[in-house]
PDB file of C-alpha atoms in Angstrom:
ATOM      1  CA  UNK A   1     -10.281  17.671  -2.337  1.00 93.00           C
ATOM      2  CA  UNK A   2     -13.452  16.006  -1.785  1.00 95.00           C
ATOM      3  CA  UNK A   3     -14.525  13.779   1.120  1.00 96.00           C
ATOM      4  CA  UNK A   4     -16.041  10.474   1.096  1.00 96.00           C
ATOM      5  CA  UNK A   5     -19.077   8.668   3.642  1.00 97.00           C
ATOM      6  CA  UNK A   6     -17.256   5.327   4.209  1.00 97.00           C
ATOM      7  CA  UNK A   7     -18.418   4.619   8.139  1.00 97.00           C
ATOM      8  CA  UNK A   8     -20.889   6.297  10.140  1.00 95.00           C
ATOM      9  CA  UNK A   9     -18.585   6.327  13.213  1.00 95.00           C
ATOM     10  CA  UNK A  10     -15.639   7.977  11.656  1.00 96.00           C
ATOM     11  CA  UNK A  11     -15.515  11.021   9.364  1.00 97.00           C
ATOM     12  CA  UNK A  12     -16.072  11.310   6.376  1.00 98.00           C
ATOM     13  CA  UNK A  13     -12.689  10.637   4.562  1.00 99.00           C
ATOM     14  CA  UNK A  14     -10.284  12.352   1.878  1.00 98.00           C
ATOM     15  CA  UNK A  15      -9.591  10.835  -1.110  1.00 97.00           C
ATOM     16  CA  UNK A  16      -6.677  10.687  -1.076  1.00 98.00           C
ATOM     17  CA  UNK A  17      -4.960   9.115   1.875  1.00 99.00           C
ATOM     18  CA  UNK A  18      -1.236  11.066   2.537  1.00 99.00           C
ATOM     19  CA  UNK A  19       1.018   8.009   3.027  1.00 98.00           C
ATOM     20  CA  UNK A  20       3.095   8.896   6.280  1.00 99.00           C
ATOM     21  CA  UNK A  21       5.499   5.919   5.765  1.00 98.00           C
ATOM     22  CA  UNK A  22       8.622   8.816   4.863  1.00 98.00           C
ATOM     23  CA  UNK A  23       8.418  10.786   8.076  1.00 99.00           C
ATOM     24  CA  UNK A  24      11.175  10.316   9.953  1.00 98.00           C
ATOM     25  CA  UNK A  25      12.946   8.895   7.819  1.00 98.00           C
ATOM     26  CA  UNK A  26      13.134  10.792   3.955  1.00 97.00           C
ATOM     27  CA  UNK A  27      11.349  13.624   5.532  1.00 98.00           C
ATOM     28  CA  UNK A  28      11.851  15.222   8.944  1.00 98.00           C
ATOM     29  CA  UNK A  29       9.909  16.621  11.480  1.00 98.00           C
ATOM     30  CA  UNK A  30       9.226  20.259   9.953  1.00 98.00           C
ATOM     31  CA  UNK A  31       8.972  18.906   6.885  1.00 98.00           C
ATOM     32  CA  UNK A  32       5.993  16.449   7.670  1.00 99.00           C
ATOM     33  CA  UNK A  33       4.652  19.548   9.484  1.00 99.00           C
ATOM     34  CA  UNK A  34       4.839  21.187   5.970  1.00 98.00           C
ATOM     35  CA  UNK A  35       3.026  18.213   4.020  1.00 99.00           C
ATOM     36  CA  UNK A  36       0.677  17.586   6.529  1.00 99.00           C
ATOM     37  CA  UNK A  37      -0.403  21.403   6.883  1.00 98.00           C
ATOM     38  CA  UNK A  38      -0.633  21.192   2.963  1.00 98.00           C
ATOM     39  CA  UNK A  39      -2.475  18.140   2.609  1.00 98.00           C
ATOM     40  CA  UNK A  40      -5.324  19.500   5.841  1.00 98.00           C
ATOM     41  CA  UNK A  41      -5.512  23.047   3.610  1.00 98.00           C
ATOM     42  CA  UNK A  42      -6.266  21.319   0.518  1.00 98.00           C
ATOM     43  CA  UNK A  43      -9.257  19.255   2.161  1.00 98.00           C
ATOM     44  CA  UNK A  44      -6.710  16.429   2.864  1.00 98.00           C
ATOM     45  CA  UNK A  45      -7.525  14.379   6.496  1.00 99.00           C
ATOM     46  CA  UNK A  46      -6.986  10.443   6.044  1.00 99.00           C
ATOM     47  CA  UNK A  47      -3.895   9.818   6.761  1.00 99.00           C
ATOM     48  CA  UNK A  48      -1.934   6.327   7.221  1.00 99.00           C
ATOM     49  CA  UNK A  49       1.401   5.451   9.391  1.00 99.00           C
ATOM     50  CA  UNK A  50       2.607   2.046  10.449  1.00 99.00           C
ATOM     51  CA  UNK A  51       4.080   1.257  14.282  1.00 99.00           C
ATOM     52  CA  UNK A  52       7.070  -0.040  11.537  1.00 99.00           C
ATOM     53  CA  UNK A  53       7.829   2.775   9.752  1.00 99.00           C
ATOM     54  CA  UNK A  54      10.887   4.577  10.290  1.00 98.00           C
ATOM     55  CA  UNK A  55      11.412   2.640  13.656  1.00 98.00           C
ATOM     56  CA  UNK A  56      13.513   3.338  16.477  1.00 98.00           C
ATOM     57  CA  UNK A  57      14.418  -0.579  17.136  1.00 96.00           C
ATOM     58  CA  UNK A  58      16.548   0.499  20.074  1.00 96.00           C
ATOM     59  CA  UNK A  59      13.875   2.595  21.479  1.00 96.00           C
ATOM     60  CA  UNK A  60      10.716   0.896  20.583  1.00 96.00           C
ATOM     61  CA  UNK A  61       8.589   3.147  18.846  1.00 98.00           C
ATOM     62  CA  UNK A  62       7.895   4.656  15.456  1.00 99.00           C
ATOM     63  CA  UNK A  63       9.328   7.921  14.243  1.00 99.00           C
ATOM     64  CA  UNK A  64       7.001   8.418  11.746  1.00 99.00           C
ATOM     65  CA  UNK A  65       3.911   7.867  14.403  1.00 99.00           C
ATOM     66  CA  UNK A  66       6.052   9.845  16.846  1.00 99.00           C
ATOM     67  CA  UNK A  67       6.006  12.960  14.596  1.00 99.00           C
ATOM     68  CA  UNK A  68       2.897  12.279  13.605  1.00 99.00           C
ATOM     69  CA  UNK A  69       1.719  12.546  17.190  1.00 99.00           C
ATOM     70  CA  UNK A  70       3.262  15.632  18.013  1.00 99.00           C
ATOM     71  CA  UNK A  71       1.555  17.258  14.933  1.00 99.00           C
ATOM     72  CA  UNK A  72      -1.681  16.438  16.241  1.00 99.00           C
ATOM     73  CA  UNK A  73      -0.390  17.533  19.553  1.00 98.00           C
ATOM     74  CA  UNK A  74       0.409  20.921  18.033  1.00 98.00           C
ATOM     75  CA  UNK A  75      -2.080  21.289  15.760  1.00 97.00           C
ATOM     76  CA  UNK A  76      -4.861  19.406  17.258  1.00 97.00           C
ATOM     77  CA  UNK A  77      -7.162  16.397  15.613  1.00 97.00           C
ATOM     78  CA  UNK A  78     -10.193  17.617  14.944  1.00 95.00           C
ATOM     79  CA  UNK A  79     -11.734  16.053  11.768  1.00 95.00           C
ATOM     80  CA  UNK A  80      -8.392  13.955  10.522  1.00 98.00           C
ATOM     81  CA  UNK A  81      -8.311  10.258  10.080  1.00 99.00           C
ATOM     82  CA  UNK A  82      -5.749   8.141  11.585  1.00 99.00           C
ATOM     83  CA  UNK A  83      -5.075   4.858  10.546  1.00 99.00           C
ATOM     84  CA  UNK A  84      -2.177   3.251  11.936  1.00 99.00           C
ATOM     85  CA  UNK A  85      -0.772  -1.070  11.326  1.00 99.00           C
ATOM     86  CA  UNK A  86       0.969  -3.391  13.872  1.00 99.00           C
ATOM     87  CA  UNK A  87       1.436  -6.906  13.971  1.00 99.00           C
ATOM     88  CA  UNK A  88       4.678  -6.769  10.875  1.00 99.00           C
ATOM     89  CA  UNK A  89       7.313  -9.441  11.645  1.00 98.00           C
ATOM     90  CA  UNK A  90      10.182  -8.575  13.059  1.00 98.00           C
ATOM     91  CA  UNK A  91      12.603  -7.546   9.833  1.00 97.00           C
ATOM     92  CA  UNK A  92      15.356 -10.280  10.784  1.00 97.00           C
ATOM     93  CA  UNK A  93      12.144 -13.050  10.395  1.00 98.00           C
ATOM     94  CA  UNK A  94      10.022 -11.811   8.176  1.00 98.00           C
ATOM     95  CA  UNK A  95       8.406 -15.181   7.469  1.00 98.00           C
ATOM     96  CA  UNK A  96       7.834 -15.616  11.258  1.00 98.00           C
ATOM     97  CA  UNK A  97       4.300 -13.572  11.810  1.00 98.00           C
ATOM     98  CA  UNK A  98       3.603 -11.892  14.639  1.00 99.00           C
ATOM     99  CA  UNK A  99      -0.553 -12.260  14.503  1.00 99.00           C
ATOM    100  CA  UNK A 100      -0.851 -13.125  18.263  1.00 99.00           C
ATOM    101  CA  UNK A 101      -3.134 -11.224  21.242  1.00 99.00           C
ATOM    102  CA  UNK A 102       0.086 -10.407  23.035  1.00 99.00           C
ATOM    103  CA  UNK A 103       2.225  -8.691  19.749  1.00 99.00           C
ATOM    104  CA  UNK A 104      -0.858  -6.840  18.412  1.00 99.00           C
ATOM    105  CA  UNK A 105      -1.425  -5.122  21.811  1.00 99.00           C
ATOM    106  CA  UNK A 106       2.078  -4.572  22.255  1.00 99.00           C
ATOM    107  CA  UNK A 107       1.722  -2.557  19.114  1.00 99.00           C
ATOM    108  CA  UNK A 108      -1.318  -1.400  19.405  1.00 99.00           C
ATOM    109  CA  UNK A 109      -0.522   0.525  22.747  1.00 99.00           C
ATOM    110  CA  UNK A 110       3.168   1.637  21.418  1.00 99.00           C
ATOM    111  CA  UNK A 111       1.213   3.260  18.500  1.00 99.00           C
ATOM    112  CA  UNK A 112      -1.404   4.907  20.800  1.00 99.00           C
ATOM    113  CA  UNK A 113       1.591   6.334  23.011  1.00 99.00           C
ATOM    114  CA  UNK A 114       3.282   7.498  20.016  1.00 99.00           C
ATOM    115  CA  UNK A 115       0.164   9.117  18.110  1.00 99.00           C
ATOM    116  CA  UNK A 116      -1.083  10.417  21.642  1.00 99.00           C
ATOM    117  CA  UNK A 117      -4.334   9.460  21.094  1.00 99.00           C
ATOM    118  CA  UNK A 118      -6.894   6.757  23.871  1.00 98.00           C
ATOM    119  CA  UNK A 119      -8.839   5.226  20.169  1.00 99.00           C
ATOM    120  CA  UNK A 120      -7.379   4.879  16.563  1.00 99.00           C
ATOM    121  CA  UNK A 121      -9.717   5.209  13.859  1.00 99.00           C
ATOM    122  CA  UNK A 122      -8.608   2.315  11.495  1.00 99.00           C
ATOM    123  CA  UNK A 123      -5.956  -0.328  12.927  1.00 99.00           C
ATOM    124  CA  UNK A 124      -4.830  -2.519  10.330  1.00 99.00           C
ATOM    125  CA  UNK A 125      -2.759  -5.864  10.726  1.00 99.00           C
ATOM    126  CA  UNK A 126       0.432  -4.942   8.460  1.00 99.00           C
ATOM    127  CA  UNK A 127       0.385  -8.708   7.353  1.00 99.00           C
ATOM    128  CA  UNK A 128      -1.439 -11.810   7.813  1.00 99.00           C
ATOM    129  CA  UNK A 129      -0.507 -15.429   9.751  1.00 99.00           C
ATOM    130  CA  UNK A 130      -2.396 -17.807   6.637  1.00 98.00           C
ATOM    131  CA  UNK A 131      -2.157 -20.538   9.673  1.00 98.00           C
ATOM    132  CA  UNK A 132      -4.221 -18.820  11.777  1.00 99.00           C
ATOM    133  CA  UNK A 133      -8.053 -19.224  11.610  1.00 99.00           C
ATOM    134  CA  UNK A 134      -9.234 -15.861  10.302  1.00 99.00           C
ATOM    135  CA  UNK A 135     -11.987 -15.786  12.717  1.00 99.00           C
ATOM    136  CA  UNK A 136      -9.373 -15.608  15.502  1.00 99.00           C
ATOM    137  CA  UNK A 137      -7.984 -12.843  14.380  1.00 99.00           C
ATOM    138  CA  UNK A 138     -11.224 -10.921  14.117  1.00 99.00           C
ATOM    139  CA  UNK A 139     -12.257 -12.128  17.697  1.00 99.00           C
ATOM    140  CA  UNK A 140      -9.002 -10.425  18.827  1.00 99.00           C
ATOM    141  CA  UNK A 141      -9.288  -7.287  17.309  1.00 99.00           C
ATOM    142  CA  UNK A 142     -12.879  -6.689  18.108  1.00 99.00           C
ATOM    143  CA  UNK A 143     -11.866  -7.123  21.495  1.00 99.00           C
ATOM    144  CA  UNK A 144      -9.580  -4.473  21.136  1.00 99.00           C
ATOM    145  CA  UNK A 145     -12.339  -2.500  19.498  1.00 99.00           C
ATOM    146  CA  UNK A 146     -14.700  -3.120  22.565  1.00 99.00           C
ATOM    147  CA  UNK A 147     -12.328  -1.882  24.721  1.00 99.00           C
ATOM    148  CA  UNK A 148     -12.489   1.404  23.022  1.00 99.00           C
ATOM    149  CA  UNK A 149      -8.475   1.671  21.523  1.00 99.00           C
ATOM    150  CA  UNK A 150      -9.494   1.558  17.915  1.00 99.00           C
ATOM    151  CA  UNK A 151     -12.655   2.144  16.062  1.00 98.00           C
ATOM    152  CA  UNK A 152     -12.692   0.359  13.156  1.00 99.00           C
ATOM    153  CA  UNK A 153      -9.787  -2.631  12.059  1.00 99.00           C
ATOM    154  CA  UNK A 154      -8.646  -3.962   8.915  1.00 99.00           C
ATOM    155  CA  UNK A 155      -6.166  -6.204   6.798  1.00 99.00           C
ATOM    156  CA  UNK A 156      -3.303  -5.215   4.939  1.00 99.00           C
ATOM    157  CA  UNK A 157      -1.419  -7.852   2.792  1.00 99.00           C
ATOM    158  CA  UNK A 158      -4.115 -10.326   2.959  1.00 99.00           C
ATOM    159  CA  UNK A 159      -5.241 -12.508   0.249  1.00 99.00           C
ATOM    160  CA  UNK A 160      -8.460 -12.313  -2.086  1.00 99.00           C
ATOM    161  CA  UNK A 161      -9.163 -15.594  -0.184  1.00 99.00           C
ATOM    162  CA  UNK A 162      -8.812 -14.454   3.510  1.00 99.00           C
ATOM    163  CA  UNK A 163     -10.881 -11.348   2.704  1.00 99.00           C
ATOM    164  CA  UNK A 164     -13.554 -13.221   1.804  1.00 99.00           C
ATOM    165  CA  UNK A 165     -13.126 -16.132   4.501  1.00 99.00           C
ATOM    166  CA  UNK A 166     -12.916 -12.532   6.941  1.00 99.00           C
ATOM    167  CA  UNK A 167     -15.899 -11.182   5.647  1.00 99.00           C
ATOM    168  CA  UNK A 168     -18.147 -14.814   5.740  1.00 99.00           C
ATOM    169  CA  UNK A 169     -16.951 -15.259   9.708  1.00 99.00           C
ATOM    170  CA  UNK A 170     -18.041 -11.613  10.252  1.00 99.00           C
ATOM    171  CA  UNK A 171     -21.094 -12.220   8.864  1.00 98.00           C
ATOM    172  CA  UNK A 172     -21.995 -15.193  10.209  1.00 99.00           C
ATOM    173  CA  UNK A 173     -20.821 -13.892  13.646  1.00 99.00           C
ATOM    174  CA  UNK A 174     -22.476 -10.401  13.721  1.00 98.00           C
ATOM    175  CA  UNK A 175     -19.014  -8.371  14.795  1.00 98.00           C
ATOM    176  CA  UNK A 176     -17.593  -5.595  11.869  1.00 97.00           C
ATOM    177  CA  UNK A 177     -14.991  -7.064  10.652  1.00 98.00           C
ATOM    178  CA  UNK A 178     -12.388  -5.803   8.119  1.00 99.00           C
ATOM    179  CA  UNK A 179     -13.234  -2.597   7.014  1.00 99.00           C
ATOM    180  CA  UNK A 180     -10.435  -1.525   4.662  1.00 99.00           C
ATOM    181  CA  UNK A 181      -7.997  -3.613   3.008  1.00 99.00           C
ATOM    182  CA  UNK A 182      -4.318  -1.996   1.620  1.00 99.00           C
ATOM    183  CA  UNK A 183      -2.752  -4.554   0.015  1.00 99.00           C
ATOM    184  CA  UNK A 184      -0.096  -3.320  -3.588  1.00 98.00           C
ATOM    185  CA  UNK A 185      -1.940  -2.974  -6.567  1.00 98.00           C
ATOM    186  CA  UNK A 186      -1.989  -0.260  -8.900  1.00 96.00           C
ATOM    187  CA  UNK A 187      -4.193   0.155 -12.932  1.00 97.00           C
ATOM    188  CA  UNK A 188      -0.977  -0.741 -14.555  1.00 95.00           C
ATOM    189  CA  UNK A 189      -0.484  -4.798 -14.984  1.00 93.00           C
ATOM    190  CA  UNK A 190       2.782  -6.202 -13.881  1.00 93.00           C
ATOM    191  CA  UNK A 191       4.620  -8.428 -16.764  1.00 93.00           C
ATOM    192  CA  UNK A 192       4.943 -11.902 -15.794  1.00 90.00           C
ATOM    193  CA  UNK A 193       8.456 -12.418 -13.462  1.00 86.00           C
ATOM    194  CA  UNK A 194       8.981  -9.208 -12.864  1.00 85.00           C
ATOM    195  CA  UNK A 195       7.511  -8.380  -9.178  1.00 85.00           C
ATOM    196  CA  UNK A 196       7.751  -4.429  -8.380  1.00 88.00           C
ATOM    197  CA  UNK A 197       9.649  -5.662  -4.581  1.00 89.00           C
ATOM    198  CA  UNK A 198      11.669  -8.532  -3.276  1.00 90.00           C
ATOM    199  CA  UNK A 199       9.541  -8.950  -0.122  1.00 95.00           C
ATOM    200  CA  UNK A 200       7.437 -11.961  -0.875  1.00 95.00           C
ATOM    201  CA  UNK A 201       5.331 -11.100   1.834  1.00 97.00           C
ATOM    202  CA  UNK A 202       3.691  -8.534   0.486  1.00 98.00           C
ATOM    203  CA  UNK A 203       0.190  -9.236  -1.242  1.00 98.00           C
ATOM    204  CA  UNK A 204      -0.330  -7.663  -4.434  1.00 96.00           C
ATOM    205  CA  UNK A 205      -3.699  -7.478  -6.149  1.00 97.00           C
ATOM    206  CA  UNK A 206      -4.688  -8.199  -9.663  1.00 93.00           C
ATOM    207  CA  UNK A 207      -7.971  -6.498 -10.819  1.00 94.00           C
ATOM    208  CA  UNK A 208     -10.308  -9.547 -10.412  1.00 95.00           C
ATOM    209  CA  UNK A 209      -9.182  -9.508  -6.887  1.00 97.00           C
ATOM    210  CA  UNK A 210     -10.666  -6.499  -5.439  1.00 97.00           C
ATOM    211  CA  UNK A 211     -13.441  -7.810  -5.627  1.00 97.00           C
ATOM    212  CA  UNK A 212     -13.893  -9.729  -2.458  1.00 98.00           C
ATOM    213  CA  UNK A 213     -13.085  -6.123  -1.109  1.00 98.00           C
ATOM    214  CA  UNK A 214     -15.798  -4.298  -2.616  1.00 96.00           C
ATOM    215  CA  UNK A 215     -18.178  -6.841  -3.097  1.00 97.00           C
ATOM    216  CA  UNK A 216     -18.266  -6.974   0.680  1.00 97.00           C
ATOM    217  CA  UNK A 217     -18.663  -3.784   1.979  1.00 96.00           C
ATOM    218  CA  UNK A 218     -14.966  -2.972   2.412  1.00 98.00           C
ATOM    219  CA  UNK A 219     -12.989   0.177   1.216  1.00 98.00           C
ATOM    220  CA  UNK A 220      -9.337  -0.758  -0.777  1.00 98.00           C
ATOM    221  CA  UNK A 221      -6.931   1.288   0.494  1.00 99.00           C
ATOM    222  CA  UNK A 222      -4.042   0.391  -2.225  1.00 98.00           C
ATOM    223  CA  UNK A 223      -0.385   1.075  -1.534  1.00 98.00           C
ATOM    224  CA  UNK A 224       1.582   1.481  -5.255  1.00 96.00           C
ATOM    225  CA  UNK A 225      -1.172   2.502  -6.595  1.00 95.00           C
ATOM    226  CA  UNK A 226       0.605   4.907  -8.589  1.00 94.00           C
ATOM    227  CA  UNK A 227       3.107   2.369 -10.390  1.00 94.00           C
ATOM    228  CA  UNK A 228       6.116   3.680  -8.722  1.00 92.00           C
ATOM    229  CA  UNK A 229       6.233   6.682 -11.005  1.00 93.00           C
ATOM    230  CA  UNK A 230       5.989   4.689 -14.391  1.00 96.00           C
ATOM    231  CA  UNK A 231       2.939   6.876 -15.960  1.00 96.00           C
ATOM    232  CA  UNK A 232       4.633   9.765 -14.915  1.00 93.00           C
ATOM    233  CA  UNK A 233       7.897   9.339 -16.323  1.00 94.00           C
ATOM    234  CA  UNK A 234       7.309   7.457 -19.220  1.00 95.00           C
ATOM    235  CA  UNK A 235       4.905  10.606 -19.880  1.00 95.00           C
ATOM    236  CA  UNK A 236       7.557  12.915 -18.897  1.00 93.00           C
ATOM    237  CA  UNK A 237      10.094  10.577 -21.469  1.00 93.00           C
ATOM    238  CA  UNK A 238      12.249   9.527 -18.591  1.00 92.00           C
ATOM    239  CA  UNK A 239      13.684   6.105 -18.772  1.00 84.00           C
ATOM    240  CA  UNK A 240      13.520   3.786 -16.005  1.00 91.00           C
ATOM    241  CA  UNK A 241      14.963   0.141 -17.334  1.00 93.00           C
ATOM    242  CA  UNK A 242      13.331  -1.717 -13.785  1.00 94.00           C
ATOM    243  CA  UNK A 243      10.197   0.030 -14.005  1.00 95.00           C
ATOM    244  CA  UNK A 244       9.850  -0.803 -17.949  1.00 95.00           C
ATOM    245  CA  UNK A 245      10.559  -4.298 -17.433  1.00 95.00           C
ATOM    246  CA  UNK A 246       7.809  -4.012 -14.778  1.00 95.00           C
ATOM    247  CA  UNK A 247       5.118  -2.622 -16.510  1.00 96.00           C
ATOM    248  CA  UNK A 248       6.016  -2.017 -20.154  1.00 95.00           C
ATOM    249  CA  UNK A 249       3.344  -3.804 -22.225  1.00 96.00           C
ATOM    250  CA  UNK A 250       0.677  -2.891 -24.469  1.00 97.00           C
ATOM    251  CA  UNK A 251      -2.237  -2.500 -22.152  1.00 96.00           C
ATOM    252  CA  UNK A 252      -0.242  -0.188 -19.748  1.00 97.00           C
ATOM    253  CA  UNK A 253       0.728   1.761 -22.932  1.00 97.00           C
ATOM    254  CA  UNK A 254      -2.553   2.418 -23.869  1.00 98.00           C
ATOM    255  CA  UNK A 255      -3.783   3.282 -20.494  1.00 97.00           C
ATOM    256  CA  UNK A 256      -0.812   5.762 -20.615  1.00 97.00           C
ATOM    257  CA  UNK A 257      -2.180   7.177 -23.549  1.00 98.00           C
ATOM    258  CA  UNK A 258      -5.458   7.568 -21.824  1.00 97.00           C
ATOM    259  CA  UNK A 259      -4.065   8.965 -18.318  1.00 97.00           C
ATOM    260  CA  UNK A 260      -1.800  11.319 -20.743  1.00 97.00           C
ATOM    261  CA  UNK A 261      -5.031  13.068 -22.980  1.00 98.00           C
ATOM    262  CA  UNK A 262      -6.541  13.191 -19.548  1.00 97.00           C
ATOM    263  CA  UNK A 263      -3.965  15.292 -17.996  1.00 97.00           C
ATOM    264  CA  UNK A 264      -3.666  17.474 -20.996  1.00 97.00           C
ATOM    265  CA  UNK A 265      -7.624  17.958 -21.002  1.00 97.00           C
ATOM    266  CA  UNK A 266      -8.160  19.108 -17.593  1.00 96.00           C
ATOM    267  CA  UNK A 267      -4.716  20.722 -17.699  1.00 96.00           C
ATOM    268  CA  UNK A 268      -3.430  18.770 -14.657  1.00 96.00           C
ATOM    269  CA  UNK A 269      -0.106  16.736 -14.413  1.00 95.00           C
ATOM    270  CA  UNK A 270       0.032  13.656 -15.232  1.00 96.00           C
ATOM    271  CA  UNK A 271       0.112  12.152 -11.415  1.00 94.00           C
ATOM    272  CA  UNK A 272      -3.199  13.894 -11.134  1.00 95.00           C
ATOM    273  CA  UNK A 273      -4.997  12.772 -13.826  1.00 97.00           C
ATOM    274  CA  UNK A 274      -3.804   8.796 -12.541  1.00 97.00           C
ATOM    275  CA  UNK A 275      -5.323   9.261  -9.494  1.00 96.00           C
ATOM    276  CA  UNK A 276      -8.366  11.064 -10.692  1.00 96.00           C
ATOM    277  CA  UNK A 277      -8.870   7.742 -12.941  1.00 97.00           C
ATOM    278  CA  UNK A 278      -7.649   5.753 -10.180  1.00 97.00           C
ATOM    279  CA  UNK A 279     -10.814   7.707  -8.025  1.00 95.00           C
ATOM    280  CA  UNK A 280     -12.876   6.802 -10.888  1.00 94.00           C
ATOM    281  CA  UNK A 281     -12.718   2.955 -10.619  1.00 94.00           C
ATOM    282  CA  UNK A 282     -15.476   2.698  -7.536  1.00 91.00           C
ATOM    283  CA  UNK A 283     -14.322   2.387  -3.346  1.00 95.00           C
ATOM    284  CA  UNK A 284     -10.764   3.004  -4.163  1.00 97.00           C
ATOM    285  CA  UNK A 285      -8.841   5.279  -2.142  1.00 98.00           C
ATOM    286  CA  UNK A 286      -5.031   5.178  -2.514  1.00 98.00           C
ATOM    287  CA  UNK A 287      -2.639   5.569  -0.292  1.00 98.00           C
ATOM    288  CA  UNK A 288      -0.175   7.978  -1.446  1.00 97.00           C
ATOM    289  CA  UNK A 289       3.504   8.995  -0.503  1.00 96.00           C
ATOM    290  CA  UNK A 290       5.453  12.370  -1.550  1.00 95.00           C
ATOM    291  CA  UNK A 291       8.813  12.617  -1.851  1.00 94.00           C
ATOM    292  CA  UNK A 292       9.000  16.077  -1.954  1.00 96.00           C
ATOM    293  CA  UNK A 293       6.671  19.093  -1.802  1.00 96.00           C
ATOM    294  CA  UNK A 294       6.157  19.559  -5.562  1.00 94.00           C
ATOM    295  CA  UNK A 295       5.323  16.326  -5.595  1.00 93.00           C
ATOM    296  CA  UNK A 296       2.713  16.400  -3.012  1.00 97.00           C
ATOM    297  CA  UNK A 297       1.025  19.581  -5.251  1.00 95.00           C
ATOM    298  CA  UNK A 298       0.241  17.273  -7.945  1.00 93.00           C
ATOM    299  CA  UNK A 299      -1.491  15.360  -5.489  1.00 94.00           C
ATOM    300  CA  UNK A 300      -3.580  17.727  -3.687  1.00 95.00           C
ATOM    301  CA  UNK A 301      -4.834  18.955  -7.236  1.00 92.00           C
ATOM    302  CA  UNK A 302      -6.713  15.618  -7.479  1.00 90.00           C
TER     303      UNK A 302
END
C-alpha cells in the first residue's frame, strides 16, 4: 500500500485509513489484533477510532480505543497514525453539542488513557456546535495542541461553510487549524429523500463541497465512502431494496460500469478497484471499515 506526505510533523500516511469504529463491538480483541497486524503488513498505518465507539457508558471509556491501546502496547507504535474524535453528544441528546473546553478535554484525556499514548496525532471534533464562533473552537484546540496532547486537530461533520469560515480564522490568525475533515460522502450520488442514516447530525458531502477542503490545504478523510456496499453488490448481482433506493440512478450506474471494467482489468475485486478510483480523485483518503477478514483483503489490495 503506498504512503502519502500530508504533514511534516506526522508520518507519512496510508491510503487507506482502517476504520476502528467495529472493535469492541462486531470484532473483538484478537480479532482487531488480526486486522490490525494485516493492515501494518500490507503497508497499512493510519488508523481512526472515536472516544464513542463501542463505549463502555458505565465505565467511561471506549472499547474500541481501549483495544486499540493495548495493541500498541503489545505491538508497539512506531510509524502508525492515530487519529482519534471527542466532543459527540451524549446519544440520549444528540442535538445538545458538547463543543465546550471542559467536554473536549474530558475526552481528550479519556482517549489518551485509553490509547496509552502523552500526544495524538490527529484529534478530530466528532461534530460541530453551528452556534459557536468557529474561531473559538480553534483557539481551544490549539491550546490543547500547545500543550503537547495532540499534534494536529480537525473537523468531522462540519459543513462546506464552517470549513471555510475555519480555514479564513486560521489564516487570518496564524495557528494550523483543521487539518483533515471526515464528514459522509462517497462517488455514488444519493437520490433525492432518500438519506443513507437517520442521524440528522451527520454532515454528508456532495462533490462541489470538498472543495473548501482541498482548496485549503486540508486532507478529506470520508466515512461511507464506499456506498455501504452498493458497487459491490450490485456488481456481485445482490439485491439490496434500501441501498437501491439510495443510490440507484443513472450516473451511479454508469460509474458502476466504470468501477466494474476496472476491477476486471487489473484483476482486482470490485471494492478495490472503488477505492483505487476513489484514490484517484486528488487528497482523498477514506476511511474504511471491515466486517470481516476477507473483506479487509480486498482492501489491502488497493
Amino acid at each position: 500500500m503506498k504512503q502519502i506526505t500530508v504533514y511534516n510533523d506526522i508520518p507519512a500516511v496510508s491510503e487507506i485509513c482502517l476504520g476502528a469504529d467495529g472493535f469492541g463491538s462486531k470484532h473483538d480483541r484478537d480479532t482487531a489484533f488480526r486486522m490490525l497486524d494485516a493492515f501494518r503488513d500490507a503497508g497499512g498505518n493510519f488508523v481512526d477510532t472515536a472516544n464513542i465507539y463501542a463505549r463502555d457508558f458505565a465505565e467511561g471509556y471506549s472499547r474500541s480505543e481501549r483495544i486499540l491501546g493495548e495493541y500498541l502496547a503489545s505491538r508497539g507504535k512506531d510509524s502508525l497514525v492515530i487519529a482519534t474524535k471527542g466532543a459527540h453528544p451524549d446519544p440520549k441528546t444528540m442535538h445538545t453539542p458538547r463543543v465546550t473546553r471542559e467536554c473536549i478535554e474530558k475526552d481528550l484525556d479519556e482517549s489518551l488513557l485509553s490509547l496509552g499514548l502523552d500526544c495524538i496525532d490527529i484529534y478530530y471534533l466528532h461534530r460541530d456546535d453551528p452556534a459557536m464562533p468557529i474561531g473559538e473552537i480553534l483557539e481551544i484546540l490549539d491550546d490543547f495542541r500547545k500543550m503537547g496532547k495532540i499534534k494536529r486537530y480537525a473537523g468531522s461533520n462540519y459543513s462546506a461553510e464552517r470549513v471555510r469560515e475555519a480555514a479564513e480564522y486560521a489564516g487570518a490568525h496564524g495557528i494550523p487549524g483543521f487539518s483533515f475533515i471526515s464528514n459522509m460522502w462517497s462517488p455514488a450520488s444519493q437520490n433525492p429523500g432518500a438519506p443513507l442514516s437517520g442521524d440528522d447530525t451527520l454532515v454528508r458531502f456532495e462533490d462541489a463541497d470538498t472543495a473548501s477542503v482541498t482548496d485549503n490545504g486540508m486532507w478529506f478523510t470520508p466515512y461511507s465512502s464506499s456506498a455501504k456496499g452498493w458497487f459491490a453488490k450490485k456488481a456481485a448481482g445482490r439485491s439490496d431494496e434500501r441501498l437501491d433506493g439510495i443510490f440507484a440512478n443513472g450516473a451511479n450506474l454508469a460509474l458502476l460500469e466504470h468501477i466494474v471494467n476496472m476491477a476486471g482489468e487489473e484483476s482486482i475485486p470490485v471494492q478495490t478497484a472503488l477505492l483505487r478510483h476513489i484514490r484517484s480523485l486528488g487528497n482523498i483518503i477514506p476511511v474504511t471499515s471491515a466486517s470481516d477478514m476477507g473483506q479487509l483483503e480486498d482492501i489491502l489490495k488497493v
